[in-house]
Amino acid sequence: MSGPRRRMALWGCVMAALLFAAVCCAAPVGNAISAYVALKAGTPDGGGIVEGGSAADIPARMLTAYKKAVQQVERHVPKCQGMRWPILAGIAKVESNHAIGRTITAGGDIRPKIYGVLLNGSGQGGNTTVLPDTDNGRYDGTASGERAVGPFQFLPSTWTSVGQDASGDQTADPHNADDAALGAALYQCGQGRDLTQRDQLKEAVFQYNHSATYVANVLGWIDHYTAAAQDPNLTDVSGGVRTVIEAALAQRGVPYSWGGGNASGPSYGICCSPNGKSGTGIKGFDCSGLTTYAYAKAGVRLPRTAAAQAGMGRRIPARLGTGALKPGDLVFYAYAPGRDSTIHHVGIYTGRGQMINAARPGTVVRLDSVNAMSGYAGGVRLL
């Protein structure tokens, strides 16, 4: 495995009534592959997992590196199929949070360098196996043992076998965004995998880290970035529905704020969510704040909570499935589908199985699959 073991926790929350205004929060995730949230498990050098994410959370220079690597893969592994930038983004999100907090030069060099914990069996960072030094400190800065390096957290021994110069400086450097992204792409491709096949994609991620939890976490981020990369097709959407969707899409990247958002736009939230996250210092939206804002742009006034919004307009029963939804519909999630009093989350359907979503504390407004959350409770058509 090329990266230290990670751990992931699925979590959910319950509705709260605070300051006379109950607000909505995220659903517990129904299956591990759709899980987009991981516990912060960072080391002092910033190599840990963080909550949340969308295409908007990837530094532009890192996204360029991911896309560049995809273009270069065929030259090295002609038989590889299905390599795409969300695969690389999913891995880099879990391994280094896209090197956020570092300086990334125009040439792709990342400074300060990203080092994992020393894999000496101490238990720090989850390592229990002693790995002897293989590079005399060339890549990992120490000759006393081995540690993972760069935004993709390669072990030096692995980098020696897959490292390539993608930046054009005649050096294969795991601390260079372009080189590291290409190395990760080649490692995923192997001798010629078809990464459009889910089982082969799982196999590729598993070789990176032999942990089912790790694989589920990375696949969740890959799914998320895949959804974020696909803008909704609004060709056949017009009038008020188009106004609502465009208003919501324009908020992508705005932080989630517990209790935040109203008909006028993002606002500071309140304290506190069931897991203790406060929105008082965050200007943004929670789920029902976002829907309230987007529909206000089309002249539709909504009540503030997700459960109350489910009582508006024409109800679309959950038994009809998500295929009955149309762009602009509100889509709901409940702890006990069929009992509207347990509805705790709402998004805006955009078509093609996607919704605009203010998911949970620590995330940003983003495009998600409507299946990203469990407890589908139907929808409402307002326009």
Coordinates of C-alpha atoms in Angstrom, one line a residue:
M1 CA 0.0 0.0 0.0
S2 CA 1.3 3.5 -0.8
G3 CA -0.6 5.5 1.8
P4 CA -1.0 5.2 5.5
R5 CA -4.2 3.6 6.7
R6 CA -7.1 5.9 7.2
R7 CA -10.3 5.6 9.1
M8 CA -13.8 6.8 8.2
A9 CA -16.9 7.4 10.3
L10 CA -20.4 7.7 9.0
W11 CA -22.5 10.0 11.0
G12 CA -25.9 11.6 11.0
C13 CA -27.8 14.0 13.1
V14 CA -31.2 14.9 14.4
M15 CA -33.5 17.9 13.9
A16 CA -33.2 20.7 16.5
A17 CA -35.4 23.6 17.4
L18 CA -33.3 26.6 18.3
L19 CA -34.1 30.3 18.5
F20 CA -37.7 29.5 17.3
A21 CA -36.3 28.2 14.0
A22 CA -35.6 24.5 13.5
V23 CA -33.1 23.9 10.8
C24 CA -32.2 20.9 8.7
C25 CA -29.1 18.8 8.7
A26 CA -27.6 15.8 6.9
A27 CA -29.0 12.3 6.7
P28 CA -27.0 9.3 7.9
V29 CA -25.4 7.8 4.9
G30 CA -27.1 4.6 3.7
N31 CA -24.1 2.8 2.4
A32 CA -20.4 3.2 2.8
I33 CA -19.7 3.8 -0.9
S34 CA -21.8 6.9 -0.8
A35 CA -20.1 8.3 2.3
Y36 CA -18.6 11.7 1.7
V37 CA -17.5 12.5 5.2
A38 CA -14.5 11.3 7.1
L39 CA -13.2 12.1 10.5
K40 CA -10.4 14.5 10.7
A41 CA -7.4 12.3 11.3
G42 CA -4.6 14.7 10.4
T43 CA -1.1 14.8 11.5
P44 CA 0.7 18.0 12.4
D45 CA 2.1 18.3 8.8
G46 CA -1.5 18.5 7.4
G47 CA -1.8 15.1 5.8
G48 CA -5.1 14.2 7.2
I49 CA -8.7 13.8 6.0
V50 CA -11.1 16.7 6.3
E51 CA -14.8 17.0 6.1
G52 CA -16.7 18.1 3.0
G53 CA -15.7 18.8 -0.5
S54 CA -16.7 19.6 -4.0
A55 CA -15.0 20.5 -7.2
A56 CA -14.8 23.9 -5.7
D57 CA -12.6 22.7 -2.9
I58 CA -9.7 21.6 -5.2
P59 CA -7.0 24.2 -5.7
A60 CA -6.9 25.1 -9.4
R61 CA -3.3 24.0 -9.8
M62 CA -4.0 20.6 -8.3
L63 CA -7.0 20.1 -10.6
T64 CA -4.8 21.0 -13.5
A65 CA -2.4 18.3 -12.4
Y66 CA -5.2 15.7 -12.2
K67 CA -6.5 16.6 -15.7
K68 CA -2.9 16.7 -17.1
A69 CA -2.2 13.2 -15.8
V70 CA -5.3 11.8 -17.4
Q71 CA -4.1 13.1 -20.8
Q72 CA -0.7 11.5 -20.3
V73 CA -1.8 8.1 -19.2
E74 CA -2.3 6.5 -22.6
R75 CA 1.3 7.2 -23.5
H76 CA 2.5 5.0 -20.7
V77 CA -0.3 2.4 -20.4
P78 CA -2.2 2.3 -23.7
K79 CA -4.5 -0.5 -22.5
C80 CA -5.8 1.5 -19.5
Q81 CA -9.4 2.5 -19.9
G82 CA -11.6 4.9 -17.9
M83 CA -9.0 7.0 -16.1
R84 CA -10.5 10.4 -15.3
W85 CA -9.7 13.2 -13.0
P86 CA -12.3 12.4 -10.3
I87 CA -10.5 9.1 -9.6
L88 CA -7.3 11.0 -8.8
A89 CA -9.2 13.7 -6.9
G90 CA -10.8 11.1 -4.7
I91 CA -7.5 9.6 -3.7
A92 CA -5.8 13.0 -3.2
K93 CA -8.7 14.2 -1.1
V94 CA -8.3 11.4 1.4
E95 CA -4.5 11.3 1.3
S96 CA -3.7 15.0 1.6
N97 CA -6.8 17.1 1.2
H98 CA -5.4 18.2 -2.2
A99 CA -2.3 19.8 -0.5
I100 CA -4.5 22.6 0.7
G101 CA -2.4 24.9 3.0
R102 CA 0.7 24.4 0.9
T103 CA 2.2 26.6 -1.8
I104 CA 1.9 25.1 -5.2
T105 CA 4.2 26.8 -7.8
A106 CA 3.4 27.2 -11.4
G107 CA 5.6 24.3 -12.2
G108 CA 3.7 22.1 -9.7
D109 CA 6.2 22.0 -6.8
I110 CA 4.5 21.7 -3.4
R111 CA 6.1 23.5 -0.5
P112 CA 6.5 22.7 2.3
K113 CA 6.6 19.1 1.4
I114 CA 4.0 16.7 2.7
Y115 CA 5.3 13.8 4.8
G116 CA 3.3 11.1 6.5
V117 CA 4.2 9.6 9.9
L118 CA 7.3 7.5 10.3
L119 CA 6.2 3.9 9.7
N120 CA 8.1 2.4 12.6
G121 CA 5.3 0.4 14.3
S122 CA 4.6 3.1 17.0
G123 CA 0.9 3.1 16.2
Q124 CA 0.9 6.8 15.3
G125 CA -1.3 7.5 12.3
G126 CA -2.5 3.8 12.5
N127 CA 0.8 2.3 11.5
T128 CA 1.6 -1.0 13.2
T129 CA 4.3 -2.4 10.8
V130 CA 7.9 -1.4 10.8
L131 CA 9.0 -0.4 7.3
P132 CA 12.8 -0.1 6.8
D133 CA 14.2 2.8 4.9
T134 CA 14.6 2.3 1.1
D135 CA 15.6 5.7 -0.3
N136 CA 18.2 6.9 2.2
G137 CA 15.9 9.9 2.8
R138 CA 15.9 11.0 -0.9
Y139 CA 12.1 11.3 -1.0
D140 CA 10.9 11.1 2.6
G141 CA 13.6 13.2 4.2
T142 CA 14.8 10.6 6.7
A143 CA 17.1 7.6 6.6
S144 CA 15.8 6.2 9.9
G145 CA 12.7 4.6 8.3
E146 CA 10.0 5.0 5.7
R147 CA 7.2 7.4 5.5
A148 CA 4.7 8.3 2.8
V149 CA 5.3 11.4 0.7
G150 CA 3.6 14.0 -1.4
P151 CA -0.1 14.8 -2.1
F152 CA -0.7 11.1 -3.0
Q153 CA 1.3 9.8 -0.1
F154 CA 3.4 7.3 -2.0
L155 CA 5.9 5.2 -0.1
P156 CA 9.4 5.8 -1.6
S157 CA 9.6 2.2 -2.6
T158 CA 6.4 2.4 -4.6
W159 CA 7.4 5.7 -6.1
T160 CA 10.5 4.2 -7.4
S161 CA 8.4 1.8 -9.5
V162 CA 5.8 4.2 -10.8
G163 CA 7.3 7.7 -10.7
Q164 CA 7.4 9.6 -13.9
D165 CA 8.4 13.2 -14.9
A166 CA 5.2 14.9 -16.0
S167 CA 6.3 18.4 -15.3
G168 CA 9.1 18.5 -17.9
D169 CA 11.9 19.2 -15.5
Q170 CA 13.6 15.8 -16.1
T171 CA 13.0 14.7 -12.5
A172 CA 10.3 12.4 -11.2
D173 CA 9.4 14.0 -7.9
P174 CA 6.5 12.8 -5.6
H175 CA 6.4 16.3 -4.2
N176 CA 5.5 17.8 -7.6
A177 CA 1.8 17.9 -8.3
D178 CA 2.1 16.9 -12.0
D179 CA 4.5 14.1 -11.3
A180 CA 2.6 12.7 -8.3
A181 CA -0.8 12.8 -10.2
L182 CA 0.7 10.9 -13.2
G183 CA 2.3 8.4 -10.8
A184 CA -1.0 7.8 -9.1
A185 CA -2.8 7.4 -12.5
L186 CA -0.2 4.8 -13.6
Y187 CA -0.5 3.0 -10.3
Q188 CA -4.3 2.8 -10.7
C189 CA -4.1 1.7 -14.3
G190 CA -1.7 -1.2 -13.5
Q191 CA -1.0 -3.2 -16.6
G192 CA -4.2 -2.0 -18.2
R193 CA -7.3 -2.0 -16.0
D194 CA -10.7 -0.9 -17.2
L195 CA -11.6 1.7 -14.6
T196 CA -15.1 2.1 -16.0
Q197 CA -15.8 -1.3 -14.3
R198 CA -16.6 -0.8 -10.6
D199 CA -15.0 -4.0 -9.5
Q200 CA -11.7 -3.0 -11.3
L201 CA -11.9 0.5 -9.8
K202 CA -12.3 -1.0 -6.3
E203 CA -9.4 -3.3 -7.0
A204 CA -7.2 -0.4 -8.0
V205 CA -8.1 1.6 -4.9
F206 CA -7.6 -1.4 -2.6
Q207 CA -4.0 -1.9 -3.8
Y208 CA -3.4 1.7 -2.7
N209 CA -4.4 0.8 0.8
H210 CA -5.6 -2.6 1.9
S211 CA -8.5 -1.4 3.9
A212 CA -12.2 -1.8 3.0
T213 CA -12.9 1.4 5.0
Y214 CA -10.3 3.3 3.0
V215 CA -11.7 1.9 -0.3
A216 CA -15.3 3.0 0.6
N217 CA -14.1 6.4 1.6
V218 CA -12.2 7.0 -1.6
L219 CA -15.0 5.6 -3.8
G220 CA -17.4 8.0 -2.1
W221 CA -15.2 11.0 -3.0
I222 CA -14.8 9.7 -6.6
D223 CA -18.6 9.5 -6.9
H224 CA -18.9 13.0 -5.4
Y225 CA -16.4 14.6 -7.8
T226 CA -17.9 12.8 -10.7
A227 CA -21.2 14.3 -9.9
A228 CA -19.6 17.7 -9.3
A229 CA -17.9 17.6 -12.7
Q230 CA -21.3 17.2 -14.5
D231 CA -23.2 20.4 -14.8
P232 CA -27.0 19.9 -15.1
N233 CA -28.4 20.1 -18.6
L234 CA -30.8 23.0 -18.5
T235 CA -31.6 23.1 -22.2
D236 CA -35.2 22.1 -21.7
V237 CA -35.7 23.9 -18.4
S238 CA -37.2 27.4 -18.5
G239 CA -39.2 29.9 -16.5
G240 CA -39.3 29.8 -12.7
V241 CA -37.7 26.3 -12.5
R242 CA -34.6 27.6 -14.4
T243 CA -34.5 30.6 -12.1
V244 CA -34.5 28.3 -9.0
I245 CA -31.8 25.9 -10.3
E246 CA -29.5 28.7 -11.6
A247 CA -29.9 30.5 -8.2
A248 CA -28.9 27.4 -6.3
L249 CA -26.1 26.4 -8.7
A250 CA -24.6 29.9 -8.2
Q251 CA -24.1 29.1 -4.5
R252 CA -21.8 26.1 -5.2
G253 CA -18.8 26.4 -2.9
V254 CA -20.6 28.4 -0.3
P255 CA -20.0 26.9 3.2
Y256 CA -22.6 24.9 5.1
S257 CA -23.8 26.9 8.1
W258 CA -26.1 25.4 10.7
G259 CA -29.2 27.6 10.6
G260 CA -27.7 29.8 7.9
G261 CA -29.3 31.2 4.8
N262 CA -32.6 32.9 4.1
A263 CA -34.6 34.4 1.2
S264 CA -31.9 37.2 0.9
G265 CA -28.9 34.8 0.6
P266 CA -26.3 33.3 2.8
S267 CA -26.2 34.4 6.4
Y268 CA -24.5 33.5 9.7
G269 CA -26.1 30.5 11.4
I270 CA -26.7 29.5 15.0
C271 CA -25.4 27.1 17.6
C272 CA -25.4 24.2 17.5
S273 CA -26.0 21.1 15.4
P274 CA -26.6 17.8 17.2
N275 CA -22.9 16.9 16.9
G276 CA -21.9 20.3 18.3
K277 CA -21.1 22.2 15.1
S278 CA -21.9 25.9 15.4
G279 CA -22.9 28.1 12.5
T280 CA -22.5 31.3 14.3
G281 CA -19.1 32.1 12.7
I282 CA -19.9 30.7 9.2
K283 CA -21.8 32.7 6.6
G284 CA -23.6 30.2 4.4
F285 CA -26.6 27.9 4.0
D286 CA -28.0 24.9 5.6
C287 CA -30.3 22.7 3.4
S288 CA -33.6 24.5 3.9
G289 CA -31.9 27.9 3.9
L290 CA -30.6 27.1 0.4
T291 CA -34.0 26.0 -0.9
T292 CA -35.6 29.1 0.8
Y293 CA -33.2 31.3 -1.0
A294 CA -33.4 29.6 -4.4
Y295 CA -37.2 29.6 -4.5
A296 CA -37.4 33.2 -3.3
K297 CA -35.6 34.1 -6.6
A298 CA -38.6 32.7 -8.4
G299 CA -41.1 34.5 -6.2
V300 CA -42.0 31.5 -4.1
R301 CA -42.0 31.9 -0.3
L302 CA -41.1 28.7 1.6
P303 CA -41.3 27.9 5.3
R304 CA -37.9 27.6 7.0
T305 CA -37.6 23.9 7.8
A306 CA -37.3 20.9 5.6
A307 CA -40.3 19.2 7.2
A308 CA -42.5 22.2 6.7
Q309 CA -41.4 22.6 3.1
A310 CA -42.6 19.0 2.4
G311 CA -46.2 20.3 3.1
M312 CA -46.1 22.7 0.2
G313 CA -47.1 22.2 -3.5
R314 CA -47.8 18.8 -5.1
R315 CA -46.4 15.9 -3.3
I316 CA -44.4 13.2 -5.2
P317 CA -44.7 10.0 -3.1
A318 CA -41.5 8.1 -2.4
R319 CA -43.0 4.9 -3.7
L320 CA -42.8 6.3 -7.2
G321 CA -39.0 6.4 -6.9
T322 CA -36.6 9.1 -7.9
G323 CA -37.5 8.6 -11.5
A324 CA -40.7 10.6 -10.9
L325 CA -38.8 13.7 -10.1
K326 CA -38.4 16.6 -12.4
P327 CA -35.9 19.5 -12.4
G328 CA -36.7 22.0 -9.7
D329 CA -38.5 19.6 -7.4
L330 CA -37.6 19.6 -3.8
V331 CA -36.3 16.2 -2.7
F332 CA -36.6 15.1 0.9
Y333 CA -35.0 12.6 3.3
A334 CA -36.5 11.3 6.5
Y335 CA -35.4 9.1 9.4
A336 CA -38.7 7.2 8.9
P337 CA -39.8 7.5 5.3
G338 CA -43.6 7.8 5.2
R339 CA -43.7 9.9 8.3
D340 CA -43.2 13.5 7.3
S341 CA -42.6 14.6 10.9
T342 CA -39.2 12.8 10.6
I343 CA -38.0 14.7 7.5
H344 CA -34.7 16.3 8.2
H345 CA -33.1 17.1 4.9
V346 CA -34.0 18.7 1.6
G347 CA -32.3 19.3 -1.7
I348 CA -33.2 20.7 -5.2
Y349 CA -33.4 18.1 -8.0
T350 CA -31.6 19.1 -11.2
G351 CA -32.2 16.1 -13.3
R352 CA -30.0 13.1 -14.3
G353 CA -30.1 11.8 -10.7
Q354 CA -28.5 14.8 -9.2
M355 CA -29.5 17.4 -6.7
I356 CA -28.0 20.7 -5.4
N357 CA -27.2 20.0 -1.8
A358 CA -26.1 21.8 1.3
A359 CA -25.3 18.5 3.0
R360 CA -23.9 18.9 6.5
P361 CA -21.5 20.9 8.7
G362 CA -18.0 21.0 7.2
T363 CA -19.1 20.8 3.6
V364 CA -20.0 23.3 0.9
V365 CA -23.0 23.7 -1.4
R366 CA -22.5 21.2 -4.2
L367 CA -24.0 18.8 -6.7
D368 CA -24.7 15.3 -5.3
S369 CA -26.4 12.2 -6.4
V370 CA -29.9 11.9 -5.0
N371 CA -28.8 8.5 -3.7
A372 CA -26.0 10.1 -1.6
M373 CA -28.2 10.0 1.4
S374 CA -30.5 7.4 2.9
G375 CA -34.2 7.7 3.7
Y376 CA -35.6 9.1 0.5
A377 CA -39.0 10.5 1.4
G378 CA -40.3 11.7 -2.0
G379 CA -40.5 15.2 -3.4
V380 CA -42.6 18.3 -3.8
R381 CA -43.3 20.1 -7.1
L382 CA -43.8 23.8 -6.6
L383 CA -43.6 25.2 -10.2

